[in-house]
mmCIF file of C-alpha atoms in Angstrom:
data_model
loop_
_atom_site.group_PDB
_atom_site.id
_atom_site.type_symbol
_atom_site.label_atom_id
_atom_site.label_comp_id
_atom_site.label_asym_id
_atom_site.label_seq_id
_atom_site.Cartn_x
_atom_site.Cartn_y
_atom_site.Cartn_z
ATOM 1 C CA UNK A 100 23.506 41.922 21.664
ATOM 2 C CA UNK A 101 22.189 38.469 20.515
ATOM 3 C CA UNK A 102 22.795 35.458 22.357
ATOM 4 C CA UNK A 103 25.431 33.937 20.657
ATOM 5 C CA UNK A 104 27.484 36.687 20.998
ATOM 6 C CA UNK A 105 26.306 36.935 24.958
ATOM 7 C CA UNK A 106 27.464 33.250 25.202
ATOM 8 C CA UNK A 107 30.766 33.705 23.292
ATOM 9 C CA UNK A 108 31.850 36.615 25.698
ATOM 10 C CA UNK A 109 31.024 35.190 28.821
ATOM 11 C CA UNK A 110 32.747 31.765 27.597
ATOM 12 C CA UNK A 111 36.281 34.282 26.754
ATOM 13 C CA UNK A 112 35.600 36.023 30.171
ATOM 14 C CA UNK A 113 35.515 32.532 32.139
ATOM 15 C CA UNK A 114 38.365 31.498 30.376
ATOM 16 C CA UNK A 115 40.527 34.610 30.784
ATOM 17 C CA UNK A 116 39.770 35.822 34.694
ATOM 18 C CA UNK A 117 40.517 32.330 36.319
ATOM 19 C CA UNK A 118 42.966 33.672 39.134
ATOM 20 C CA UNK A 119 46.086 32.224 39.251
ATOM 21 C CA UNK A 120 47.422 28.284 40.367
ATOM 22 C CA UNK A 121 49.101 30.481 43.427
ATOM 23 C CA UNK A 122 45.756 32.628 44.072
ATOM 24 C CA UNK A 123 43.734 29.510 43.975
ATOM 25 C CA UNK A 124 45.776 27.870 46.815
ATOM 26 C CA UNK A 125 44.828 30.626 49.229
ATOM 27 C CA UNK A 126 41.448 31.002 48.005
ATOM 28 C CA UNK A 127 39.500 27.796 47.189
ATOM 29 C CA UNK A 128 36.852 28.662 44.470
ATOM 30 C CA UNK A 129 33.237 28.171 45.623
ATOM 31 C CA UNK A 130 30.239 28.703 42.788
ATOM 32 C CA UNK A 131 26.755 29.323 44.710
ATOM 33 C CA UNK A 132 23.581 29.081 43.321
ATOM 34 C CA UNK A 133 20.009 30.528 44.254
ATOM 35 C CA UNK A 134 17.602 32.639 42.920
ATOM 36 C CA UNK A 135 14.736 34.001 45.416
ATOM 37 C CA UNK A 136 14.992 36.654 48.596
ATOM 38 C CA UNK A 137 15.923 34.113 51.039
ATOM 39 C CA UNK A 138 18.931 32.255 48.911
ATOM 40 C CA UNK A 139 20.190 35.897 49.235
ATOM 41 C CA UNK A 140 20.403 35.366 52.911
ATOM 42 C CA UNK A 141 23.255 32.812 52.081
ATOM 43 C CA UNK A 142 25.183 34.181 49.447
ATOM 44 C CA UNK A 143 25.620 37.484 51.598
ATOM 45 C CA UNK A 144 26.940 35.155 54.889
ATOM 46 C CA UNK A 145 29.006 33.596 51.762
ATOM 47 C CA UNK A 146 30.308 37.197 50.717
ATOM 48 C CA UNK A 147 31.165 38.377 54.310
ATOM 49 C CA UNK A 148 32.925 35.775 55.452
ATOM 50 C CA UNK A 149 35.239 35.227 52.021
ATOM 51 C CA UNK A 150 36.170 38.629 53.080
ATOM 52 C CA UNK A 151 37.658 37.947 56.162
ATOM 53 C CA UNK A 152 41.709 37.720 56.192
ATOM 54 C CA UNK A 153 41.239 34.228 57.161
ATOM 55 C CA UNK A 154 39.052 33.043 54.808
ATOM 56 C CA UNK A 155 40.106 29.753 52.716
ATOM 57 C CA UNK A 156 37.554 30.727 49.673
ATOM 58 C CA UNK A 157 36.093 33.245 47.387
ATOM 59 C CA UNK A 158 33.007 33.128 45.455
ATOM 60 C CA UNK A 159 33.907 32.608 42.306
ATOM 61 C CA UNK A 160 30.604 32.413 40.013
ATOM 62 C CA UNK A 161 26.775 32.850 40.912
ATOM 63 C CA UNK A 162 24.242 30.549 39.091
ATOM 64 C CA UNK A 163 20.683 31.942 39.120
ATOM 65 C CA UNK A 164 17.303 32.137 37.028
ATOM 66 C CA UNK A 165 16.981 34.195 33.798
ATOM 67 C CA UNK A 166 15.772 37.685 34.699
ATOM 68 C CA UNK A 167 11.587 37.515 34.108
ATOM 69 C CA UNK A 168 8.972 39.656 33.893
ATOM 70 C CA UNK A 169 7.553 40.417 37.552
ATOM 71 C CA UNK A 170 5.504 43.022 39.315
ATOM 72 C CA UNK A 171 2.601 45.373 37.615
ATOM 73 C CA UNK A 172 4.692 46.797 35.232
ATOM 74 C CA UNK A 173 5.775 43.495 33.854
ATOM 75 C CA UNK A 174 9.093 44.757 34.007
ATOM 76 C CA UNK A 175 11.792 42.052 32.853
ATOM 77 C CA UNK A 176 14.059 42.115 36.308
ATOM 78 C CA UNK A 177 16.824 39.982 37.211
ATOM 79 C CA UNK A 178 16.446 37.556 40.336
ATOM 80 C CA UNK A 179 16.898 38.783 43.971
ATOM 81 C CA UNK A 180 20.111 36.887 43.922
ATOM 82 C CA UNK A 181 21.483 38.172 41.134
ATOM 83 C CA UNK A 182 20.416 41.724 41.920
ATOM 84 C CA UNK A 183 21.942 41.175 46.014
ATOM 85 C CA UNK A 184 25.421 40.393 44.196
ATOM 86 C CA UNK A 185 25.060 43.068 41.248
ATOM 87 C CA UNK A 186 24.843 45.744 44.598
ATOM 88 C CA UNK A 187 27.571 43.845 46.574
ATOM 89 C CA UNK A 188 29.549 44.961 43.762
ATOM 90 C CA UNK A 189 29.909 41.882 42.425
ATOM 91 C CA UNK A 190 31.015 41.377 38.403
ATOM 92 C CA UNK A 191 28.125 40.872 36.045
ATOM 93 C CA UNK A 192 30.058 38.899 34.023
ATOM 94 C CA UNK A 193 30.353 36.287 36.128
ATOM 95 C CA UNK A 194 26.674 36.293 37.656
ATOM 96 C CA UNK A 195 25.442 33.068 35.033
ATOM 97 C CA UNK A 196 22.005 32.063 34.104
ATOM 98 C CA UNK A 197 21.447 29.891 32.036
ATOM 99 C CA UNK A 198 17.442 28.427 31.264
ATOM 100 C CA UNK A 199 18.665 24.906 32.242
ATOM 101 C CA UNK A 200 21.636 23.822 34.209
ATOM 102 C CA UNK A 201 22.609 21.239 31.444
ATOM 103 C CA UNK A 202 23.085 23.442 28.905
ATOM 104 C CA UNK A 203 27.011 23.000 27.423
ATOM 105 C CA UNK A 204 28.192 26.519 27.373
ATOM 106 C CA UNK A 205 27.009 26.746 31.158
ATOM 107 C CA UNK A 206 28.982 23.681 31.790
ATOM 108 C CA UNK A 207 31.933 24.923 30.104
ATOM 109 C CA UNK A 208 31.940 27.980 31.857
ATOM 110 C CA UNK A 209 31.716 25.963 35.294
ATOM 111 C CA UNK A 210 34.528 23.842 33.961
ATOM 112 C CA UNK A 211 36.708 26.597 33.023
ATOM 113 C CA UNK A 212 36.207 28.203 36.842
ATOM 114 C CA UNK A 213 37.604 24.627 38.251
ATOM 115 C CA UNK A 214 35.445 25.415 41.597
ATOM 116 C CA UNK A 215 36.294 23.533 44.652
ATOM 117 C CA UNK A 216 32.522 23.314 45.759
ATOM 118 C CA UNK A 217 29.403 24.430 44.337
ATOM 119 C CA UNK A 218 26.469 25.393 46.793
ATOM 120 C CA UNK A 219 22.955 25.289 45.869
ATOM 121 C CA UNK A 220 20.130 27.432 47.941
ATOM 122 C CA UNK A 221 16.661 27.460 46.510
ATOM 123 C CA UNK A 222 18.301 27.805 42.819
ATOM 124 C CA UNK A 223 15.079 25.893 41.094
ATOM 125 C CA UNK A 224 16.795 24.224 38.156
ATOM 126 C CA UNK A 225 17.195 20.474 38.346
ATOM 127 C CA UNK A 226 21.031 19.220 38.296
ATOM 128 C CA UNK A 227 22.363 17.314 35.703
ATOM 129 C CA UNK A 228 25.200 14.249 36.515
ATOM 130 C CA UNK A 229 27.592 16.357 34.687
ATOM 131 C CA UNK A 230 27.086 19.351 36.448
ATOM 132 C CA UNK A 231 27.566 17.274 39.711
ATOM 133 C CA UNK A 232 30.337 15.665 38.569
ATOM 134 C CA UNK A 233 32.479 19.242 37.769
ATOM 135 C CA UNK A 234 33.221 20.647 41.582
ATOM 136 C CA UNK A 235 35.691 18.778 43.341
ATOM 137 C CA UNK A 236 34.159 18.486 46.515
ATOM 138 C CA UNK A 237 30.521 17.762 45.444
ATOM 139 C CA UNK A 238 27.538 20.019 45.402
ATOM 140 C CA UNK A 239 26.026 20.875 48.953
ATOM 141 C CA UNK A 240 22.383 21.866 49.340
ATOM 142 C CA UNK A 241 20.622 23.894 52.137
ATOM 143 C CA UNK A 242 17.123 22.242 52.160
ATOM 144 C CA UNK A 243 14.861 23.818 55.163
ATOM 145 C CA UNK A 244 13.358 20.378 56.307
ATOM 146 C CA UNK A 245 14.566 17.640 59.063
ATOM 147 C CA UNK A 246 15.804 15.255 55.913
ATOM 148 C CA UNK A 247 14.574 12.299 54.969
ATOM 149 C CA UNK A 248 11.011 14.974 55.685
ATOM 150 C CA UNK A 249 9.586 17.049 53.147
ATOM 151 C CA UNK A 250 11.955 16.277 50.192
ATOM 152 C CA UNK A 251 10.567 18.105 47.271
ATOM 153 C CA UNK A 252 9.708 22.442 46.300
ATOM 154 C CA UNK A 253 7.559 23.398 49.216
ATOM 155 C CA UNK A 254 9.528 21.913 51.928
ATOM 156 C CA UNK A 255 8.398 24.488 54.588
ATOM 157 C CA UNK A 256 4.505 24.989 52.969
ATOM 158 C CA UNK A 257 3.942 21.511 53.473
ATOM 159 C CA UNK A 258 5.279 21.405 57.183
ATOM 160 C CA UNK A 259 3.184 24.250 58.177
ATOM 161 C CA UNK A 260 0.059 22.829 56.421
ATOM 162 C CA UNK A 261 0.596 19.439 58.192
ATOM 163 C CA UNK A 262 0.617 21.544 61.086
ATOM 164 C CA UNK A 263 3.926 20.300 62.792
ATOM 165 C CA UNK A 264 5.586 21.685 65.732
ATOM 166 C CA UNK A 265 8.934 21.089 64.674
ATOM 167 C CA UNK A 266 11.140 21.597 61.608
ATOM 168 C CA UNK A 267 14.437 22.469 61.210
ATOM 169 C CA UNK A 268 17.066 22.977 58.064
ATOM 170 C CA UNK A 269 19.739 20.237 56.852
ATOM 171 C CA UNK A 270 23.010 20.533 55.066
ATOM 172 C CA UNK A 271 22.996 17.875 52.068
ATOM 173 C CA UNK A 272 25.387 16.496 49.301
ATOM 174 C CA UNK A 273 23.573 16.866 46.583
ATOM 175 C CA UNK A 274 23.091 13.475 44.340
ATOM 176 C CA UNK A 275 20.455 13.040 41.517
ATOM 177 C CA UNK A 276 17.619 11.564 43.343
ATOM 178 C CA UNK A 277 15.463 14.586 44.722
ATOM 179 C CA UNK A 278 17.118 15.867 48.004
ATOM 180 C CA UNK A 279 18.291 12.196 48.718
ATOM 181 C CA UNK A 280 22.077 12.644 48.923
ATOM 182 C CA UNK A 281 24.223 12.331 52.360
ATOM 183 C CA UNK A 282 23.275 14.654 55.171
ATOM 184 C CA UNK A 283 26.205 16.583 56.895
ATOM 185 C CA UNK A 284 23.956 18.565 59.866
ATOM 186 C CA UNK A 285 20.830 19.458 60.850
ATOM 187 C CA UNK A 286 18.959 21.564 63.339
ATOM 188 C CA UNK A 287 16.156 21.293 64.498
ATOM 189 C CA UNK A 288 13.688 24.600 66.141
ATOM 190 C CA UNK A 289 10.098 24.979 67.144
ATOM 191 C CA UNK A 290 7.196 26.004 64.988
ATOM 192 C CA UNK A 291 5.082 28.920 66.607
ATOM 193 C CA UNK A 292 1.293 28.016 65.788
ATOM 194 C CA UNK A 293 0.712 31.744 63.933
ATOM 195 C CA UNK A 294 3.534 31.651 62.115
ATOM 196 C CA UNK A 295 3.348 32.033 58.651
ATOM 197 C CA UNK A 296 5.961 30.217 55.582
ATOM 198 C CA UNK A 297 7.556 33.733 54.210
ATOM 199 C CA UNK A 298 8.545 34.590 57.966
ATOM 200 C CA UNK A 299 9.813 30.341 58.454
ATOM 201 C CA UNK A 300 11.858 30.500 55.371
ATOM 202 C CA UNK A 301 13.841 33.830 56.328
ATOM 203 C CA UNK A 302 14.337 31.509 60.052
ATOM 204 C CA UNK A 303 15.601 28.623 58.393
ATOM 205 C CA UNK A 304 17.690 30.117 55.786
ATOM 206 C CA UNK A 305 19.662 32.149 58.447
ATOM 207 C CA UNK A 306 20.154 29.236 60.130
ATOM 208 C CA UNK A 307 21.236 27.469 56.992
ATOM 209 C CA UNK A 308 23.564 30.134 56.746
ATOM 210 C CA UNK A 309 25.328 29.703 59.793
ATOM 211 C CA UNK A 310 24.965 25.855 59.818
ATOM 212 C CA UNK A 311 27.018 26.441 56.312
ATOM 213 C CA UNK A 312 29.435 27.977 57.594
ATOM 214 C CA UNK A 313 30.349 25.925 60.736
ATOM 215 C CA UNK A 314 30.743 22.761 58.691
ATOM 216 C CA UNK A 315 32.617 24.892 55.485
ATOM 217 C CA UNK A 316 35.866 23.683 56.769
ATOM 218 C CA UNK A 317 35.088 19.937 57.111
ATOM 219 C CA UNK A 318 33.209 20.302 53.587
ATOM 220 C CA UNK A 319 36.490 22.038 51.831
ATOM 221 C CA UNK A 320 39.190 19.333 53.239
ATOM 222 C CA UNK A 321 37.161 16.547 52.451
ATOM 223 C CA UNK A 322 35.875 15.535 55.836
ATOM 224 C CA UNK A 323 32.860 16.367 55.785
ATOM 225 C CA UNK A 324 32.062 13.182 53.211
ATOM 226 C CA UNK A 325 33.209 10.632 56.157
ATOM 227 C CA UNK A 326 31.012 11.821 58.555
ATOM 228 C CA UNK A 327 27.718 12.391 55.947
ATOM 229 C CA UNK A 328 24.894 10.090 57.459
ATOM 230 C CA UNK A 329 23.038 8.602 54.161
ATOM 231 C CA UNK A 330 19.060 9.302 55.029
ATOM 232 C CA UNK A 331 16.697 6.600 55.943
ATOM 233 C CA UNK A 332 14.277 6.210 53.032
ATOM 234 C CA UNK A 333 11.781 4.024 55.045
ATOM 235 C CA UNK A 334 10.546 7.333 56.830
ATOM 236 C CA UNK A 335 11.054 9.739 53.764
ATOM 237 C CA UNK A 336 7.997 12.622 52.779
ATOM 238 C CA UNK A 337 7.280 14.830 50.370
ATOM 239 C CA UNK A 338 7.239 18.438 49.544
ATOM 240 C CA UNK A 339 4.927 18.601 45.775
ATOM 241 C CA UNK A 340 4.942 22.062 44.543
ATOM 242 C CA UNK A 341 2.220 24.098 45.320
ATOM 243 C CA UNK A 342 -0.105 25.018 42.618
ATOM 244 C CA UNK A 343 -3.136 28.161 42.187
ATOM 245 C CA UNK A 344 -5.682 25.433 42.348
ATOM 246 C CA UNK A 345 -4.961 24.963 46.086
ATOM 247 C CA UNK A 346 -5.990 28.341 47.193
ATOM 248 C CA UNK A 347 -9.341 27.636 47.954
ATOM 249 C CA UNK A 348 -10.390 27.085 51.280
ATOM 250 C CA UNK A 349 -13.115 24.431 52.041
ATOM 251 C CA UNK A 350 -15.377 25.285 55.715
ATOM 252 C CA UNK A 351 -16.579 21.945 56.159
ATOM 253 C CA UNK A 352 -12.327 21.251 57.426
ATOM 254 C CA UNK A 353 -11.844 21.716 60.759
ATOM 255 C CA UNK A 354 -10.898 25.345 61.467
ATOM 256 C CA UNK A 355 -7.316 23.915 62.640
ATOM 257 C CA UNK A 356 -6.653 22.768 59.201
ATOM 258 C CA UNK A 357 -7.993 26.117 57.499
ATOM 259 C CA UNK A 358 -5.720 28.285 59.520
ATOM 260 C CA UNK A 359 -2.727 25.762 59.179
ATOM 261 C CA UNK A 360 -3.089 26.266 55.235
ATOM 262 C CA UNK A 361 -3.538 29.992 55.478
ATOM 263 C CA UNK A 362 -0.199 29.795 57.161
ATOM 264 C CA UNK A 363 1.400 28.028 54.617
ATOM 265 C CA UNK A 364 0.155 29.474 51.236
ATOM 266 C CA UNK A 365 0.938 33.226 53.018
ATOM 267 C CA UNK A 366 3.120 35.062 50.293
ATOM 268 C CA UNK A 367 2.316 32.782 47.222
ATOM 269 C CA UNK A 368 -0.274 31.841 46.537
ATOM 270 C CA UNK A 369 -2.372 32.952 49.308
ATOM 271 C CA UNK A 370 -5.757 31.444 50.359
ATOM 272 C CA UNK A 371 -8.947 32.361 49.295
ATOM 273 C CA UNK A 372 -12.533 32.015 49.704
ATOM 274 C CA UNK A 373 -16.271 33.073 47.906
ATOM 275 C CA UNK A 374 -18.458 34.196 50.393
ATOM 276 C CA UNK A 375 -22.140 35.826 49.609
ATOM 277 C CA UNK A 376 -23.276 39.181 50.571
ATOM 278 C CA UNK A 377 -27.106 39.803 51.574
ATOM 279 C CA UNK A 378 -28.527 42.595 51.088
ATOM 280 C CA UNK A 379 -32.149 41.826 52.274
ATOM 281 C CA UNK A 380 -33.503 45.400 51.878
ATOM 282 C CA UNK A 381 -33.022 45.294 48.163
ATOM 283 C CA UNK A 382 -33.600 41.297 47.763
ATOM 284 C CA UNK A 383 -30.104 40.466 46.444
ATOM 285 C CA UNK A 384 -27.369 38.830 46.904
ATOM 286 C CA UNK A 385 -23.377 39.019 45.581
ATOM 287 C CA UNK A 386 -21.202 36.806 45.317
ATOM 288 C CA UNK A 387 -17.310 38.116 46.584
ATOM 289 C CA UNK A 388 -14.111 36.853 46.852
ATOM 290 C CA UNK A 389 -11.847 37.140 49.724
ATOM 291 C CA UNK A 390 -8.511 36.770 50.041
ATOM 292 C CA UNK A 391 -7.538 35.111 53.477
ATOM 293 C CA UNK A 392 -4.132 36.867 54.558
ATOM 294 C CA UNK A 393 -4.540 36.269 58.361
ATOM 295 C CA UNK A 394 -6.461 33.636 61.002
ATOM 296 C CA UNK A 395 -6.932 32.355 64.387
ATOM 297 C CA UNK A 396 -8.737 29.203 65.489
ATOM 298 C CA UNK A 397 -11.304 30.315 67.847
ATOM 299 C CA UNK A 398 -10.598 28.544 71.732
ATOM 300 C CA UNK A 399 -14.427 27.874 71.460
ATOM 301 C CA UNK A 400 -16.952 25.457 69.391
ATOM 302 C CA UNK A 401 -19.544 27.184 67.393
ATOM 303 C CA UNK A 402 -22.917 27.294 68.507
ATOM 304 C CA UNK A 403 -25.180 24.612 65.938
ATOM 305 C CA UNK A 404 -27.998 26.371 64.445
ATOM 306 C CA UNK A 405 -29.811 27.902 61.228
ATOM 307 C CA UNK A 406 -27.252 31.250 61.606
ATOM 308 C CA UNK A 407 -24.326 28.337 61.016
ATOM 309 C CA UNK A 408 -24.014 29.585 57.151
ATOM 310 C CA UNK A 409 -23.575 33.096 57.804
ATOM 311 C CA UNK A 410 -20.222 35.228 59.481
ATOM 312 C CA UNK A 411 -20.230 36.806 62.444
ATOM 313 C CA UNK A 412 -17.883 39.478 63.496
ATOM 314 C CA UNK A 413 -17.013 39.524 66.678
ATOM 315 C CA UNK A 414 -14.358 40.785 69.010
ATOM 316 C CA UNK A 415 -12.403 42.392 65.505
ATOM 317 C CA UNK A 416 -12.855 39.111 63.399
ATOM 318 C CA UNK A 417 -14.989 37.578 60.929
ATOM 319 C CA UNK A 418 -16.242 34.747 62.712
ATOM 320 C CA UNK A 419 -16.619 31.275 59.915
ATOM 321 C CA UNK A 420 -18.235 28.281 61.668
ATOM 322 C CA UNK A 421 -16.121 25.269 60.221
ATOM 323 C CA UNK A 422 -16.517 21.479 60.281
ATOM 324 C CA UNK A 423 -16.640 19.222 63.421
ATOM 325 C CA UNK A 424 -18.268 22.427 64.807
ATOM 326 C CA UNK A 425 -15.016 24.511 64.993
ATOM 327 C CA UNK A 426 -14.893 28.411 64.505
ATOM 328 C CA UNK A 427 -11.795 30.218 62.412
ATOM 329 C CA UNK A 428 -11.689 34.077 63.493
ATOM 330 C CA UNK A 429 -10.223 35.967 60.061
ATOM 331 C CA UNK A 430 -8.455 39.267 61.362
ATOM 332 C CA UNK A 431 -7.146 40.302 57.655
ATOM 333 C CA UNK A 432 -8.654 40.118 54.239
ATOM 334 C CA UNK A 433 -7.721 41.181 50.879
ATOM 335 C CA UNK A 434 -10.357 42.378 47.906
ATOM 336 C CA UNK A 435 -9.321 41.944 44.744
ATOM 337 C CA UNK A 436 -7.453 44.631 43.386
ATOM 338 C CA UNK A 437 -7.488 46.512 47.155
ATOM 339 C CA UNK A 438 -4.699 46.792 50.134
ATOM 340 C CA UNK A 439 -5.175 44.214 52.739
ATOM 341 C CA UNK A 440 -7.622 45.392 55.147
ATOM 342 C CA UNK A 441 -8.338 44.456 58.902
ATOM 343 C CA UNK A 442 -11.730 42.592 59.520
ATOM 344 C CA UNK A 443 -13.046 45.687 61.652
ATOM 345 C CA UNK A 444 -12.932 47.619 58.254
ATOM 346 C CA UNK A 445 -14.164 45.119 56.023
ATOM 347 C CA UNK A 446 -17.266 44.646 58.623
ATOM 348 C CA UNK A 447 -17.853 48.688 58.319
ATOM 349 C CA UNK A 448 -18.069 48.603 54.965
ATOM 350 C CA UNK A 449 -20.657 45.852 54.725
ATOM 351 C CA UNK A 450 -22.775 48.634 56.438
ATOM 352 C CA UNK A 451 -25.527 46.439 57.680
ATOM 353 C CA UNK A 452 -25.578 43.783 54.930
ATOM 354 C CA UNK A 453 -25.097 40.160 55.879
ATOM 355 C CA UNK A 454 -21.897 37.726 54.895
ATOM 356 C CA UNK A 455 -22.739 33.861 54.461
ATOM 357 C CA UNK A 456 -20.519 31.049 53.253
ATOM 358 C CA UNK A 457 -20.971 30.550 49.398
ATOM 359 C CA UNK A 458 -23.058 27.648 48.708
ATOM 360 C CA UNK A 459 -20.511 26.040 46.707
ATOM 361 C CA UNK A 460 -17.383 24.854 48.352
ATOM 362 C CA UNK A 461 -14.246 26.615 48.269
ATOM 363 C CA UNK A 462 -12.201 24.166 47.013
ATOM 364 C CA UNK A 463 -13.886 23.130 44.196
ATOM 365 C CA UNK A 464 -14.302 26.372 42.520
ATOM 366 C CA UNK A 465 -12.547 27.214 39.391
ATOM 367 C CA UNK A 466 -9.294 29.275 39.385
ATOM 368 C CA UNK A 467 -11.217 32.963 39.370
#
């Protein structure tokens, strides 16, 4: 099936399954839109709840990315969202991704669904006026930052790699500046010191979830727009997407900084380093990379001396001295290619050569 005629039947579908003007007074239509894991969180609090007898909605559409090639097997798949609703049993026909979320057909289809509200969770398409002018109530956004902080992609990456102790997730109208519309709530939680952003995005998208779903009510009958508090731009930050080039970790930064960003690139797209291994029986010397999957800053300072270029292992960890005379303790390490391995193992199967820091930095290495 081409395209066209792909477009042409969902266009007839949308237009022909609209329930009925006495349907839609019981049940308010709501369109949601995500694409990773975590948006999946919402859309199943979304699903369970519309199926309760008192529920005042139904989801009526799902907006998510194109399926895409992903995993070894380069296997075109469709998004986690999309697949969560295909198992809930949900219709295909009305599970809609378009490339862009301006494209016309899209926007008729929205048009012909008439939805009360649209809600947007990690989707990753930018929102055009005329999209945001279509639901009747707006467009509300769960963005996992304390708004006017960390507006932008990597929201809870950036948190973590400033190293803050507190974060939280914020219900949003959604307007065309980037995550600058009207906040409805917020909460706020704690930020453990080892946790890492995959695990802090499944916290603050179930929390997003229920914060959702308190406030539905006041969001459906209007309210909810009185009581919005517009966000203070004088202490607004930002979020930039994270790119490859990141990865690499520098040791002249204070170990506190290392392990912060080891935190926050965890799951995509990791941290990594080039370290040098010595084998002084046979003169030579090979250069490896490591992938950096988990870290501690050691409670001590590094001893200063000659050694300070090479790794130590020591109670389970390699031990990298750092700047300002700081030591990180790496517990888990990736080769490429290999399952992520504990630094005990690794260590083994050095088998007597030594590790040292590679002479170039990190950071400014080429993408390998």
């Amino acid at each position: 099936m081409n395209n066209t005629t792909t477009l042409l039947l969902r266009r007839c579908f949308c237009c022909t399954t609209i329930p009925s003007s006495s349907y839609l007074k019981k049940k308010k239509p709501l369109v949601f839109l995500g694409s990773p894991q975590v948006s999946a969180k919402v859309l199943d609090a979304l699903f369970n709840a519309s199926q309760s007898e008192d529920s005042s909605f139904e989801i009526a559409a799902i907006v998510t990315q194109p399926p895409s090639q992903r995993n070894r097997g380069r296997k075109v798949l469709p998004s986690a969202v999309a697949q969560h609703a295909l198992d809930r049993g949900f219709s295909s026909d009305l599970i809609l991704t378009p490339e862009r979320a301006s494209e016309e057909w899209f926007l008729d289809n929205l048009r012909a669904l008439e939805p009360e509200l649209c809600i947007t969770a990690a989707y990753g398409n930018i929102l055009s006026n005329k999209f945001l002018n279509i639901p009747k109530q707006g467009t509300v956004n769960i963005h996992p930052s304390l708004l006017p902080l960390y507006r932008g992609a990597a929201p809870v990456q950036r948190a973590l790699q400033d190293g803050v102790r507190e974060t939280g997730v914020s219900l949003a109208f959604t307007v065309r500046a980037l995550d600058a519309g009207p906040v409805i709530a917020s909460q706020k939680i704690g930020v453990d010191d080892d946790i890492k952003a995959p695990e802090l995005l499944d916290v603050l998208f179930d929390l997003g979830s229920k914060l959702l779903l308190d406030e539905l009510p006041s969001i459906l009958d209007g309210t909810a727009r009185t009581k919005a508090q517009p966000q203070d731009d004088s202490e607004v930050t930002f979020a930039p997407k994270i790119t490859p080039e990141e990865s690499w970790l520098s040791f002249d930064q204070e170990a506190i900084v290392l392990h912060n960003k080891v935190r926050a690139f965890a799951g995509w797209p990791g941290t990594r380093a080039r370290v040098v291994v010595v084998d002084a029986a046979n003169a030579q010397e090979n250069v490896l990379e490591l992938k950096i999957i988990s870290t501690k800053v050691s409670s001590s300072l590094s001893a200063q001396n000659a050694e300070a270029d090479y790794v130590a292992f020591r109670n389970g960890a390699l031990i990298f001295t750092c700047g300002g005379g700081t030591t990180l303790e790496v517990v888990e390490i990736q080769l490429p290619g290999k399952k992520v391995v504990n630094a005990a193992a690794f260590w083994n199967g050095l088998r007597g050569q030594k590790l040292k820091v590679c002479v170039d930095k990190g950071a400014a290495m080429p993408q390998a």
